mmCIF file of C-alpha atoms in Angstrom:
data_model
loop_
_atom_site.group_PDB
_atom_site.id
_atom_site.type_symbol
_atom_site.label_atom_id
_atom_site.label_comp_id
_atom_site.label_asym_id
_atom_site.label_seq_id
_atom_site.Cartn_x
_atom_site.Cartn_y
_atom_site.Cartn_z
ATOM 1 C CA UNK A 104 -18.258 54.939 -10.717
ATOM 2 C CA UNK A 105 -20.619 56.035 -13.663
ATOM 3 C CA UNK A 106 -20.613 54.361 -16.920
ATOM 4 C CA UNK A 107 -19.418 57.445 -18.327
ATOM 5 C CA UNK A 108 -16.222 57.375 -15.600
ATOM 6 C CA UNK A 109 -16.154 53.179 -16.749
ATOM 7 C CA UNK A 110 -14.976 54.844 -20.637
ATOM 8 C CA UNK A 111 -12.425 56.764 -19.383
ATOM 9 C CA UNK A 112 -10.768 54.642 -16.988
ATOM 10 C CA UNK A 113 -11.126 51.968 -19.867
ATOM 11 C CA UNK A 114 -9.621 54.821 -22.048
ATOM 12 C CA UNK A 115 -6.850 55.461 -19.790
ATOM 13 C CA UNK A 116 -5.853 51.251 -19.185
ATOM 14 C CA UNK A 117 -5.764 50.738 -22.975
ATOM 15 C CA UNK A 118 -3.571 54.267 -23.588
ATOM 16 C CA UNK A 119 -6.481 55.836 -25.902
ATOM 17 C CA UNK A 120 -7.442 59.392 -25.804
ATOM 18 C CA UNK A 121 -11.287 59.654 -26.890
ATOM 19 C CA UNK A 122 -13.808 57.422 -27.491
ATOM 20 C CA UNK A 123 -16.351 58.005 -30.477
ATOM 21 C CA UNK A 124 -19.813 56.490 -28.966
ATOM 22 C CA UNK A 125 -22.213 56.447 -32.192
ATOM 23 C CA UNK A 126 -24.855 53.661 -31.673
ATOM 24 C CA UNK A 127 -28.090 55.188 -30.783
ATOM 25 C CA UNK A 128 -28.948 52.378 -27.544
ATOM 26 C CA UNK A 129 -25.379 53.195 -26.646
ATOM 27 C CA UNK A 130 -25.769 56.936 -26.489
ATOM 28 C CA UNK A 131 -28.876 56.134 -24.616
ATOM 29 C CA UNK A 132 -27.631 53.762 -22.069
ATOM 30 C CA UNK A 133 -24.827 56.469 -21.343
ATOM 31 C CA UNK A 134 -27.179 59.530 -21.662
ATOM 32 C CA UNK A 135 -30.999 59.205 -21.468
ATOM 33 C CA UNK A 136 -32.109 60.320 -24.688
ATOM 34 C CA UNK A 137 -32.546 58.203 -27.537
ATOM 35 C CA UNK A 138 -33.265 59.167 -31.464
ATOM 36 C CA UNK A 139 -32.692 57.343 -34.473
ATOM 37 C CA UNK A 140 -30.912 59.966 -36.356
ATOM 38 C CA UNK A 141 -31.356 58.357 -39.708
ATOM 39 C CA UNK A 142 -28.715 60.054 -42.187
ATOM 40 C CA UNK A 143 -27.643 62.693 -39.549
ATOM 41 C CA UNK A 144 -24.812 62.323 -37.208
ATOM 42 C CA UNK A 145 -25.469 61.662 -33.345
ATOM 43 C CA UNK A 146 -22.437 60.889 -31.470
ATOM 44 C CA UNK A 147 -21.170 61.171 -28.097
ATOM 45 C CA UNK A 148 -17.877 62.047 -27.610
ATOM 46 C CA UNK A 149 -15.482 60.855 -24.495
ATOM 47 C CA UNK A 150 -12.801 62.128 -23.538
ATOM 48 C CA UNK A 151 -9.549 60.045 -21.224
ATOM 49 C CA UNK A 152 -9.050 63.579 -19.296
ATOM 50 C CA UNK A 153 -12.107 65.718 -20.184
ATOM 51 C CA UNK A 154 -16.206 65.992 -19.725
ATOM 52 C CA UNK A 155 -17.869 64.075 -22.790
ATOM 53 C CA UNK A 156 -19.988 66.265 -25.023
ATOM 54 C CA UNK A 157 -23.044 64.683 -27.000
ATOM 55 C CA UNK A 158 -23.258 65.994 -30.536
ATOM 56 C CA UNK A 159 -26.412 66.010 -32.731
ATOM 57 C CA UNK A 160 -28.641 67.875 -34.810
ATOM 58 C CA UNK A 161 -30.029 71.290 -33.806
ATOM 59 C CA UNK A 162 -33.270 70.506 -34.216
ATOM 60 C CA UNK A 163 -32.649 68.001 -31.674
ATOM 61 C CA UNK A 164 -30.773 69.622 -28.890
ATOM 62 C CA UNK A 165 -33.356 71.174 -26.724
ATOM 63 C CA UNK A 166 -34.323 67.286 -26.253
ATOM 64 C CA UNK A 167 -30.985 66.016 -25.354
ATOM 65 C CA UNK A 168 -31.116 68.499 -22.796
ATOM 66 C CA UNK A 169 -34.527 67.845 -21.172
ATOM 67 C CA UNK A 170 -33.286 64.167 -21.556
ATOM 68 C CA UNK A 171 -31.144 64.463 -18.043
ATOM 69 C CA UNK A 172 -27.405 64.665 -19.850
ATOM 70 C CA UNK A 173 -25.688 67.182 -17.763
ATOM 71 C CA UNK A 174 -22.515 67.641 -20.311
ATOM 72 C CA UNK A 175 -22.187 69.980 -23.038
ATOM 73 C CA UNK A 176 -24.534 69.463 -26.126
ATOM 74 C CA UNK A 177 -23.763 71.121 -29.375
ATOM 75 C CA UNK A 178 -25.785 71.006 -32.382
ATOM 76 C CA UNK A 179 -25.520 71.548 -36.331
ATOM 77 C CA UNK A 180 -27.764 72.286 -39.209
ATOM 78 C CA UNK A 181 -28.155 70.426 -42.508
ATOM 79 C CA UNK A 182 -26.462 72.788 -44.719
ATOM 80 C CA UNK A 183 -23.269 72.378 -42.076
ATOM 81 C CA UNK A 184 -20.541 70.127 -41.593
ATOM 82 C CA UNK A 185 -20.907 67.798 -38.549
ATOM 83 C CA UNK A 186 -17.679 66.344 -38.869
ATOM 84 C CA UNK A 187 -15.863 69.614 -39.434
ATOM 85 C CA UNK A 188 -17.707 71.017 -35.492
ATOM 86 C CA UNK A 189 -16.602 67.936 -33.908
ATOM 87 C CA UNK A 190 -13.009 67.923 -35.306
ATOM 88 C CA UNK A 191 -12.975 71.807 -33.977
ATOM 89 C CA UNK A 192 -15.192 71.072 -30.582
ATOM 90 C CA UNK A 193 -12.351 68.175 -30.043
ATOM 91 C CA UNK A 194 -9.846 70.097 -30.739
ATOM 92 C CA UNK A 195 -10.455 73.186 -28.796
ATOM 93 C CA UNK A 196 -10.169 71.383 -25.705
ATOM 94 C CA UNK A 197 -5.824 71.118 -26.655
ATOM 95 C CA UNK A 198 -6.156 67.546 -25.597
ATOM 96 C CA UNK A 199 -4.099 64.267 -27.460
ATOM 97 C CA UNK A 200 -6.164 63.626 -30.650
ATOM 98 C CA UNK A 201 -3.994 61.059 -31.840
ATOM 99 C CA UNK A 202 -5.678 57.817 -30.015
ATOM 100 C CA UNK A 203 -9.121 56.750 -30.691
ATOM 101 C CA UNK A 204 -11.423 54.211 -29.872
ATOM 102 C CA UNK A 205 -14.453 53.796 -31.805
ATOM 103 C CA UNK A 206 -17.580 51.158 -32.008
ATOM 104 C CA UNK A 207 -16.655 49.231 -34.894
ATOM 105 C CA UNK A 208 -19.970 47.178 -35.343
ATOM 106 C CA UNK A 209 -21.836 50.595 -35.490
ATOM 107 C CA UNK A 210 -19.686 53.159 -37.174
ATOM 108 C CA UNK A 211 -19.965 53.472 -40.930
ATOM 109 C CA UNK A 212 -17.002 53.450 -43.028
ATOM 110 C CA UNK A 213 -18.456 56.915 -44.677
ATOM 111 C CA UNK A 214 -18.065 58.367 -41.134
ATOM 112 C CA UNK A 215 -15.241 56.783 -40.290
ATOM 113 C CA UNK A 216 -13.649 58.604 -43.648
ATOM 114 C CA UNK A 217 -14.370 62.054 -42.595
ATOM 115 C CA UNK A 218 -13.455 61.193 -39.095
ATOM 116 C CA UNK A 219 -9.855 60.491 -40.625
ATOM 117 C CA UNK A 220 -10.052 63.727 -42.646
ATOM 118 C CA UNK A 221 -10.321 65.664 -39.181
ATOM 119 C CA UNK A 222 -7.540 63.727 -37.683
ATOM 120 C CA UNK A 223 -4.915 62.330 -40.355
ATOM 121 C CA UNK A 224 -2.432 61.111 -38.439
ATOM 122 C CA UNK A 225 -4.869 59.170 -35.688
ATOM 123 C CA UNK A 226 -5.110 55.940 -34.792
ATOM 124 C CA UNK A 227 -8.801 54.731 -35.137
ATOM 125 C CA UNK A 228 -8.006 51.321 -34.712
ATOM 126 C CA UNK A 229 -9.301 50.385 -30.993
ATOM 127 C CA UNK A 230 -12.385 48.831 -30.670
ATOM 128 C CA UNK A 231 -15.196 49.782 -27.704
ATOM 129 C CA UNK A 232 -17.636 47.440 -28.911
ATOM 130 C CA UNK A 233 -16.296 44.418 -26.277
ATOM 131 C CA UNK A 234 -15.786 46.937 -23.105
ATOM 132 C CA UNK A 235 -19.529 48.277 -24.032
ATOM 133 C CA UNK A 236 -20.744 44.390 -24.159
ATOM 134 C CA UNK A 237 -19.434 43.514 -20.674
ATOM 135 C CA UNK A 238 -21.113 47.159 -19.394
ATOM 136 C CA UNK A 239 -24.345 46.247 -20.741
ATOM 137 C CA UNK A 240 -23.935 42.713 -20.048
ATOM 138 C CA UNK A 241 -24.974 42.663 -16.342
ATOM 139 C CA UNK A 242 -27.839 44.732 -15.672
ATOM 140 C CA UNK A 243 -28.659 47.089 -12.818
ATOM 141 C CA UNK A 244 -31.753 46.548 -9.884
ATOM 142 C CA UNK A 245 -33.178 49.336 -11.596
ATOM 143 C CA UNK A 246 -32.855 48.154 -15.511
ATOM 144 C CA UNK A 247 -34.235 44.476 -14.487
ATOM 145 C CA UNK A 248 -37.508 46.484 -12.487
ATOM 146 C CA UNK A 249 -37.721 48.688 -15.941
ATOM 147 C CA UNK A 250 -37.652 44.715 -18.151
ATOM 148 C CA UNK A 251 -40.580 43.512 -15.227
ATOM 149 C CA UNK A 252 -42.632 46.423 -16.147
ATOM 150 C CA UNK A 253 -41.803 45.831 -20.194
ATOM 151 C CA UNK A 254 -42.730 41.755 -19.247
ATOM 152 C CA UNK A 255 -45.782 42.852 -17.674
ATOM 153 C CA UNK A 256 -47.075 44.323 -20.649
ATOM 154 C CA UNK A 257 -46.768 41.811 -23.247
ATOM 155 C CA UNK A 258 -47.798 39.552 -21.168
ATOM 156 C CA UNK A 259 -51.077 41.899 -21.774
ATOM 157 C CA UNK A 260 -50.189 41.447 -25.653
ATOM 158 C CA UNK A 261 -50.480 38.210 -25.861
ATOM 159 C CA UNK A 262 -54.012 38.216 -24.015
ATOM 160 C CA UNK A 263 -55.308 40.626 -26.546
ATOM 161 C CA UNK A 264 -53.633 38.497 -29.495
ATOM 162 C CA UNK A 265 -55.689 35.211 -28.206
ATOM 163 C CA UNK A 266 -58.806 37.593 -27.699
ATOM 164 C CA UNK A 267 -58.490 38.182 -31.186
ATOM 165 C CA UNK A 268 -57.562 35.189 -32.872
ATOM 166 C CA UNK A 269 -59.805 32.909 -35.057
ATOM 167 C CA UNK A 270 -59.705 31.046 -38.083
ATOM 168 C CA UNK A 271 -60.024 32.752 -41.433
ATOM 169 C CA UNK A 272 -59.025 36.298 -40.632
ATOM 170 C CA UNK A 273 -55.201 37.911 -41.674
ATOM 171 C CA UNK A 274 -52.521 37.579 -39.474
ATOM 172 C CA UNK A 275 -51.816 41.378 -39.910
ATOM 173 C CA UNK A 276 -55.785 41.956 -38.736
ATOM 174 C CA UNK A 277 -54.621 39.870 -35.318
ATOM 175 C CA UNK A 278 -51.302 42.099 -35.019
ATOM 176 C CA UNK A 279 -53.350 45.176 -35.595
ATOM 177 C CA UNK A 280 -55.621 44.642 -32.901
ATOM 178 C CA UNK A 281 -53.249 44.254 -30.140
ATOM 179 C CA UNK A 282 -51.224 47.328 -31.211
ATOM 180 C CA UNK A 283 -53.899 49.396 -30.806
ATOM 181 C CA UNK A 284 -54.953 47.926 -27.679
ATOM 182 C CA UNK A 285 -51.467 48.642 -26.683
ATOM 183 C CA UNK A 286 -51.504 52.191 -27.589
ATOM 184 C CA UNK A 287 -54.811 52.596 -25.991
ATOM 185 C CA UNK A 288 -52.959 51.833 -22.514
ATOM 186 C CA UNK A 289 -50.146 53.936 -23.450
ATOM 187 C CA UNK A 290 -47.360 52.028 -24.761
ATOM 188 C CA UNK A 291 -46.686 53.335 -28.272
ATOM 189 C CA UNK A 292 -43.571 51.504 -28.897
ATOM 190 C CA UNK A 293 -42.954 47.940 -29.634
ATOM 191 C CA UNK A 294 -39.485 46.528 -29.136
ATOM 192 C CA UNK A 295 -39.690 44.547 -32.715
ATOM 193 C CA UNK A 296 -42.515 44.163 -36.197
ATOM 194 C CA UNK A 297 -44.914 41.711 -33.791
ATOM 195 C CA UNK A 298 -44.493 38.882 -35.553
ATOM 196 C CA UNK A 299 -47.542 36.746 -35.946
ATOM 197 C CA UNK A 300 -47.363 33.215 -38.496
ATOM 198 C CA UNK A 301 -50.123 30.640 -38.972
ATOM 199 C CA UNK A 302 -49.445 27.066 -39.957
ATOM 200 C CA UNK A 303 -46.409 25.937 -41.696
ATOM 201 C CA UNK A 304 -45.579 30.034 -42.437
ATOM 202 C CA UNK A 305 -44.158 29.750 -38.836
ATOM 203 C CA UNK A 306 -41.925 27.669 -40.225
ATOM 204 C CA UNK A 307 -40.185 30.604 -41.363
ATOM 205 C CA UNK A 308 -37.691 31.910 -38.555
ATOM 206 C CA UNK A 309 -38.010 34.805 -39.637
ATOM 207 C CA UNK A 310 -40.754 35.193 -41.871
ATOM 208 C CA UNK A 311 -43.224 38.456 -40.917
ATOM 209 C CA UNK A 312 -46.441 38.946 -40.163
ATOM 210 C CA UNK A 313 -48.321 38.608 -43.335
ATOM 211 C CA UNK A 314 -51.997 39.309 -44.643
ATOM 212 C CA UNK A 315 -51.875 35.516 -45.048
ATOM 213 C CA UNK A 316 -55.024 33.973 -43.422
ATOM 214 C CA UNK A 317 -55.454 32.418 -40.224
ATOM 215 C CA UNK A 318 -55.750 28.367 -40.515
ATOM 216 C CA UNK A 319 -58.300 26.025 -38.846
ATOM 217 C CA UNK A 320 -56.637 23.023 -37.143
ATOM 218 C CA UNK A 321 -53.464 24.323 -36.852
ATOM 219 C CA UNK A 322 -50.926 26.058 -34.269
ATOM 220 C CA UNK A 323 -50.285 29.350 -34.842
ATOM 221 C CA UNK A 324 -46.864 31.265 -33.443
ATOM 222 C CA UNK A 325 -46.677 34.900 -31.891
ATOM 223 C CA UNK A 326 -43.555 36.913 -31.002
ATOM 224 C CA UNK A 327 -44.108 39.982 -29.561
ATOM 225 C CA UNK A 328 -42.314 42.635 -27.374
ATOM 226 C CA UNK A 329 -43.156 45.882 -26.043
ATOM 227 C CA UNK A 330 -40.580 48.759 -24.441
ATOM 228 C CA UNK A 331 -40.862 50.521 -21.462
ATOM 229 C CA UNK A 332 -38.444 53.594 -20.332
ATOM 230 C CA UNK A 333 -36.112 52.338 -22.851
ATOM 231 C CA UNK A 334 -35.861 48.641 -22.122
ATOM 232 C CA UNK A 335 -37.533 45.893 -24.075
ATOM 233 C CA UNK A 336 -39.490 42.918 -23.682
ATOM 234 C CA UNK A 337 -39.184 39.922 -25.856
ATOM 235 C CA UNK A 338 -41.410 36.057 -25.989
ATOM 236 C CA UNK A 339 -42.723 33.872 -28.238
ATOM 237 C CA UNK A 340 -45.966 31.680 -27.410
ATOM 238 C CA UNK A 341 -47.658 29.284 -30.068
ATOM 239 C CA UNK A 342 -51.179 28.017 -29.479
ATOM 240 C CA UNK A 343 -53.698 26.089 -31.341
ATOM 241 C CA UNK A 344 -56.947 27.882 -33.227
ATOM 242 C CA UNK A 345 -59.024 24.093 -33.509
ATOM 243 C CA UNK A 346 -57.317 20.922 -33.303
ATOM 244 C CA UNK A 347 -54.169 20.871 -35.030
ATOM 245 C CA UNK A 348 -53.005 17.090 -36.667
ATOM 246 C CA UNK A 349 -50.489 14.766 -34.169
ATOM 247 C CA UNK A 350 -47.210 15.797 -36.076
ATOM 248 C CA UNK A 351 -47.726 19.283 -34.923
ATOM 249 C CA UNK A 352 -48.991 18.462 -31.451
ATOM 250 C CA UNK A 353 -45.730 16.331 -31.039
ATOM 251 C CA UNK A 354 -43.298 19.099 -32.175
ATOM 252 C CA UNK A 355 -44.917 21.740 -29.694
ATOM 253 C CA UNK A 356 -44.341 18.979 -26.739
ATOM 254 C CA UNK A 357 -40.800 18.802 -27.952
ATOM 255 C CA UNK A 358 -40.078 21.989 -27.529
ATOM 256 C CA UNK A 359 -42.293 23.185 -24.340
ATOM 257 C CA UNK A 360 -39.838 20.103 -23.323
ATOM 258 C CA UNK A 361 -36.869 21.793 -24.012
ATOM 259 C CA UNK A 362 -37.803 25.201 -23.268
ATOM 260 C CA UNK A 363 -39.236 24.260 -19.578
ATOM 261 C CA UNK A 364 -35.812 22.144 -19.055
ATOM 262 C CA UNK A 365 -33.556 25.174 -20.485
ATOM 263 C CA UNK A 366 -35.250 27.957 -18.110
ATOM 264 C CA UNK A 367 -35.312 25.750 -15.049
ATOM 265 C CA UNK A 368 -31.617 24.868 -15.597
ATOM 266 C CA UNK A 369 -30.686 28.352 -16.132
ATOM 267 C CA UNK A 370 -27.982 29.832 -12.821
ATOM 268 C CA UNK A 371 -24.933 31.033 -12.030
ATOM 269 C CA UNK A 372 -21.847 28.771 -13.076
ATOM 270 C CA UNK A 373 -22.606 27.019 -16.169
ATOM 271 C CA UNK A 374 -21.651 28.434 -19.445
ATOM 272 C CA UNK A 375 -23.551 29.897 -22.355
ATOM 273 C CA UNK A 376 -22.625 26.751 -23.687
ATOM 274 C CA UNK A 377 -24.180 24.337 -21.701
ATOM 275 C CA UNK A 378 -27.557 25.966 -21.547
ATOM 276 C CA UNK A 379 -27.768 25.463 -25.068
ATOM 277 C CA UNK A 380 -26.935 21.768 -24.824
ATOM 278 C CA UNK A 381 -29.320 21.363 -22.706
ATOM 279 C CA UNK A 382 -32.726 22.384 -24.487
ATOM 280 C CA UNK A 383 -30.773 20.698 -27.717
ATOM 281 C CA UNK A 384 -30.065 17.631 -26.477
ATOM 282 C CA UNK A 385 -34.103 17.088 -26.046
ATOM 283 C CA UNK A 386 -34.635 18.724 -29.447
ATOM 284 C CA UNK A 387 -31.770 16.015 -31.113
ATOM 285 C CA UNK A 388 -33.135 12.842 -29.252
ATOM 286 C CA UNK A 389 -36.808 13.238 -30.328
ATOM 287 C CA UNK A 390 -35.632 13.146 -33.625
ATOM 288 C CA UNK A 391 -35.947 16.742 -34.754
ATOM 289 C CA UNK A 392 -32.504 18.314 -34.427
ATOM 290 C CA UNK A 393 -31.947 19.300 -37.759
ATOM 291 C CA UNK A 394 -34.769 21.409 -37.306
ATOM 292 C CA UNK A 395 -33.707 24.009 -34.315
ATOM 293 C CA UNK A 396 -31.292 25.759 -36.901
ATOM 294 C CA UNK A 397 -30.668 28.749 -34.266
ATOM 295 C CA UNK A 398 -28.987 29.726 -30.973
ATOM 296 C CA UNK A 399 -30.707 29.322 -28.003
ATOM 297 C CA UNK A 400 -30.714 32.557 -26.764
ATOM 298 C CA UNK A 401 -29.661 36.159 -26.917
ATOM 299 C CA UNK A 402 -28.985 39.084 -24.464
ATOM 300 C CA UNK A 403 -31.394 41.848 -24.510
ATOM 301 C CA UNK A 404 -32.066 45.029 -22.623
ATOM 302 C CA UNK A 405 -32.279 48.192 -24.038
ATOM 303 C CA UNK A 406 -31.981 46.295 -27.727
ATOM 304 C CA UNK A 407 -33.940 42.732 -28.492
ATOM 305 C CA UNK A 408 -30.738 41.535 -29.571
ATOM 306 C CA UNK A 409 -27.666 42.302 -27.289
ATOM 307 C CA UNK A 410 -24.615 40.428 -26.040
ATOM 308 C CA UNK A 411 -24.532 37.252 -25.351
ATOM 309 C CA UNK A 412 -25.576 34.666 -27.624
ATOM 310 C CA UNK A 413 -26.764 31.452 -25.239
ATOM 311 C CA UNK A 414 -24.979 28.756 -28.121
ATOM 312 C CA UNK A 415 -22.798 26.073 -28.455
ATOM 313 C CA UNK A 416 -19.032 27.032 -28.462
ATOM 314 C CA UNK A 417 -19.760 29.971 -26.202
ATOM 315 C CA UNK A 418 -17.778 29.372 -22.418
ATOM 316 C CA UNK A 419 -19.216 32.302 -21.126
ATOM 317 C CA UNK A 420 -20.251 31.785 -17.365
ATOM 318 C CA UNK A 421 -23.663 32.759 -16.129
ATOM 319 C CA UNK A 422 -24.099 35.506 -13.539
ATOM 320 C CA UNK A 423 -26.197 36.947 -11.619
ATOM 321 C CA UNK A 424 -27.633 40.268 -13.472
ATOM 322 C CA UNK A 425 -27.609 38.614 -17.086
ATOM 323 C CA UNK A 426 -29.948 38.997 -19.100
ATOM 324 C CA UNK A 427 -31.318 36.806 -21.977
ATOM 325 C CA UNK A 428 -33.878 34.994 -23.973
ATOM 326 C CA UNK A 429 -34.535 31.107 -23.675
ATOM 327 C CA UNK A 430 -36.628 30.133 -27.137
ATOM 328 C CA UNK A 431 -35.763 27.283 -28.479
ATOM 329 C CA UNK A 432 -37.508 26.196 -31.865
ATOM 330 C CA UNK A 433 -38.957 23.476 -34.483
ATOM 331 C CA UNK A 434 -39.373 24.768 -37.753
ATOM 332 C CA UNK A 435 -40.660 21.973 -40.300
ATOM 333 C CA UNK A 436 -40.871 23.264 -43.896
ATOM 334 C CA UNK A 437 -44.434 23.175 -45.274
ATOM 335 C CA UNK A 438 -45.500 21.231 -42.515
ATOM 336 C CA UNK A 439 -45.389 23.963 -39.046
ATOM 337 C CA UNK A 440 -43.046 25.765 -36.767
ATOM 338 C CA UNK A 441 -43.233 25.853 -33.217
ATOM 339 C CA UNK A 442 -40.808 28.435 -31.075
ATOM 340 C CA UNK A 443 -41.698 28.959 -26.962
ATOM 341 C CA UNK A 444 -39.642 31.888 -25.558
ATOM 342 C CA UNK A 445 -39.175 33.601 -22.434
ATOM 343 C CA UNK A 446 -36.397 36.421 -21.303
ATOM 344 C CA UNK A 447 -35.011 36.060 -17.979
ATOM 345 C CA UNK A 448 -32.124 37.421 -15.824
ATOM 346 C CA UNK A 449 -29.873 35.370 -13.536
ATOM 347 C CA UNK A 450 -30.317 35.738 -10.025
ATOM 348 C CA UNK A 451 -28.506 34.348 -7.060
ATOM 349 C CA UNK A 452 -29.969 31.275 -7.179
ATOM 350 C CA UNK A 453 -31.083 30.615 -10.485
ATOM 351 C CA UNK A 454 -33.063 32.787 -12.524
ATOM 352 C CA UNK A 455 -36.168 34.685 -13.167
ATOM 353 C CA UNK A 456 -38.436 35.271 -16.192
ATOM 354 C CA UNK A 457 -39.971 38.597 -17.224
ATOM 355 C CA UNK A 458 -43.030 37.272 -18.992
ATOM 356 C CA UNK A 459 -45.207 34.863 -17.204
ATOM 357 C CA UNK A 460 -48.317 33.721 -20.165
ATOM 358 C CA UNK A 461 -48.765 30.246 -19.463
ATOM 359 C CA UNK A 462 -46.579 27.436 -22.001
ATOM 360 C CA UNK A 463 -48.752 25.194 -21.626
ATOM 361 C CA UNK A 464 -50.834 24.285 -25.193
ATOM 362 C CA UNK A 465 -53.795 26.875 -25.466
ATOM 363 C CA UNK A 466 -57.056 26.377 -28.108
ATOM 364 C CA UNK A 467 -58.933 29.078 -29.116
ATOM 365 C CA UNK A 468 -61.009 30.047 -32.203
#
């Protein structure tokens, strides 16, 4: 069964007549191509009883095409009404328009408006967005070999990064150099801003990569991911540039501690839950608890950010195919932050990482 087929049976179990897909890494996942449409409308469009058309603008279509989608594709211009050819393209095919289903984390309530100006008397109020989770949620042979090849290359990332690291140069002169390197390769995409901080600015969670200089005797934090075919890569490593002072050296032990215990716990059978309890339980008895003031981990895949979150309260159970990030972190204000990450998936046995840069304490500069 396709994913595609997976909508409409889901469609027909939960008595709904079309699903509105309008997330962009949804419409890829189901179709192959991928745009950011900023303020035009790209939607996909399934049908309980029907073939799905993909909907976009014109000057888009040809690519949708060449993307491998084998459904209709219809497009519109800007002086059109997008809204107004789906209502009729939905419509012509004389099928129930009274049921929908729609992602409600995605879908704006300005399109959700004119949607209900098409269809007055419909029912919008089903939600896709769990259904979609569990789809994306365990990943294919194919999507894991696509996350190797994304692992692979910022693996190469980081190497260029510590090439070109030293005190007294901008962080943003560091994250330059390893995006062009990148590009230089071939990959022209990275999966997030790389995210480069220096001292106690990597205290900041989620600070950015600033033109903030490079400090002597201190650690210095990178987070960087790269995509490939679609699907995303995603680490963190912090390293030293001179000999940072004892209170940093002992946070960074703390929580190569707790990330090295997390990822070697990691299998099929305990929860979401209890991963997280385990790299937090190291973080709490050393004394800095108060300072890991995140989950553990997230799903990724296509997105840096997908379903589910590896915290406390969450029972899910771990199996084979899922995939997620392991980062626990120490963030002291004005003193330094320390986060060590690696995404894995769940195998059989246990689990597998896609990045492999050694976790161990590196100097340089």
């Amino acid at each position: 069964m396709d994913k595609i087929e997976k909508i409409q049976r889901w469609l027909a179990e939960n008595d709904r007549s079309i699903a509105f897909i309008s997330n962009p890494k949804t419409i890829q996942y189901l179709s192959g191509f991928y745009s950011d449409p900023a303020e035009r409308v790209l939607l996909t469009v399934v049908f309980q009883k029907s073939d799905p058309f993909l909907f976009g603008p014109a000057l888009e279509t040809e690519a949708i095409k060449a993307s491998g989608w084998t459904h209709p594709v219809y497009g519109y211009l800007d002086h059109e009404k997008p809204w107004q050819i789906i209502g009729d393209q939905i419509r012509a095919r004389k099928t129930d328009e009274t049921t929908f289903a729609i992602e409600k984390s995605d879908l704006s309530v300005a399109w959700l408006e004119l949607a209900q100006q098409q269809f007055p008397n419909a029912d919008f109020s089903s939600n896709l967005d769990p259904m979609l989770d569990q789809m994306r949620m365990i990943k294919s042979d194919d999507e894991i070999e696509k996350l190797k090849i994304a692992g692979k290359w910022d693996d190469f990332a980081f190497k260029t990064c510590f090439e070109a690291v030293k005190a007294g140069i901008p962080e943003s002169r560091v994250a330059a150099e390893m995006s062009y390197a990148l590009m230089k390769n071939g990959i022209m995409e990275l999966s997030f801003p790389a995210l480069i901080q220096s001292a106690s600015h990597a205290a900041e969670p989620h600070g950015a990569t600033s033109d903030k200089k490079i400090e002597d005797n201190a650690l210095v934090l990178f987070d960087l991911g790269t995509v490939w075919q679609g699907y995303i890569s995603d680490a963190t490593r912090t390293i030293a540039v001179g000999k940072p002072d004892a209170k940093s050296m002992d946070i960074y032990q703390v929580c190569l501690e707790a990330q090295l215990a997390a990822q070697d716990a990691a299998k099929p059978g305990m929860t979401a839950a209890e991963l997280d309890k385990v790299a937090r339980d190291i973080i709490d008895k050393a004394g800095y608890g108060q300072y890991f003031n995140h989950r553990l981990g997230h799903g990724m895949g296509m997105s840096e950010h997908e379903f589910p979150s590896i915290m406390e309260g969450n029972d899910l159970v771990l199996q084979p195919g899922m995939c997620f990030s392991i980062e626990p972190g120490i963030y002291i204000p004005n003193v330094a932050g320390v986060r060590i990450e690696d995404c894995i998936h769940i195998t059989e046995n246990g689990n597998e990482p896609f990045t492999h840069t050694t976790k161990e304490l590196q100097t340089f500069g």
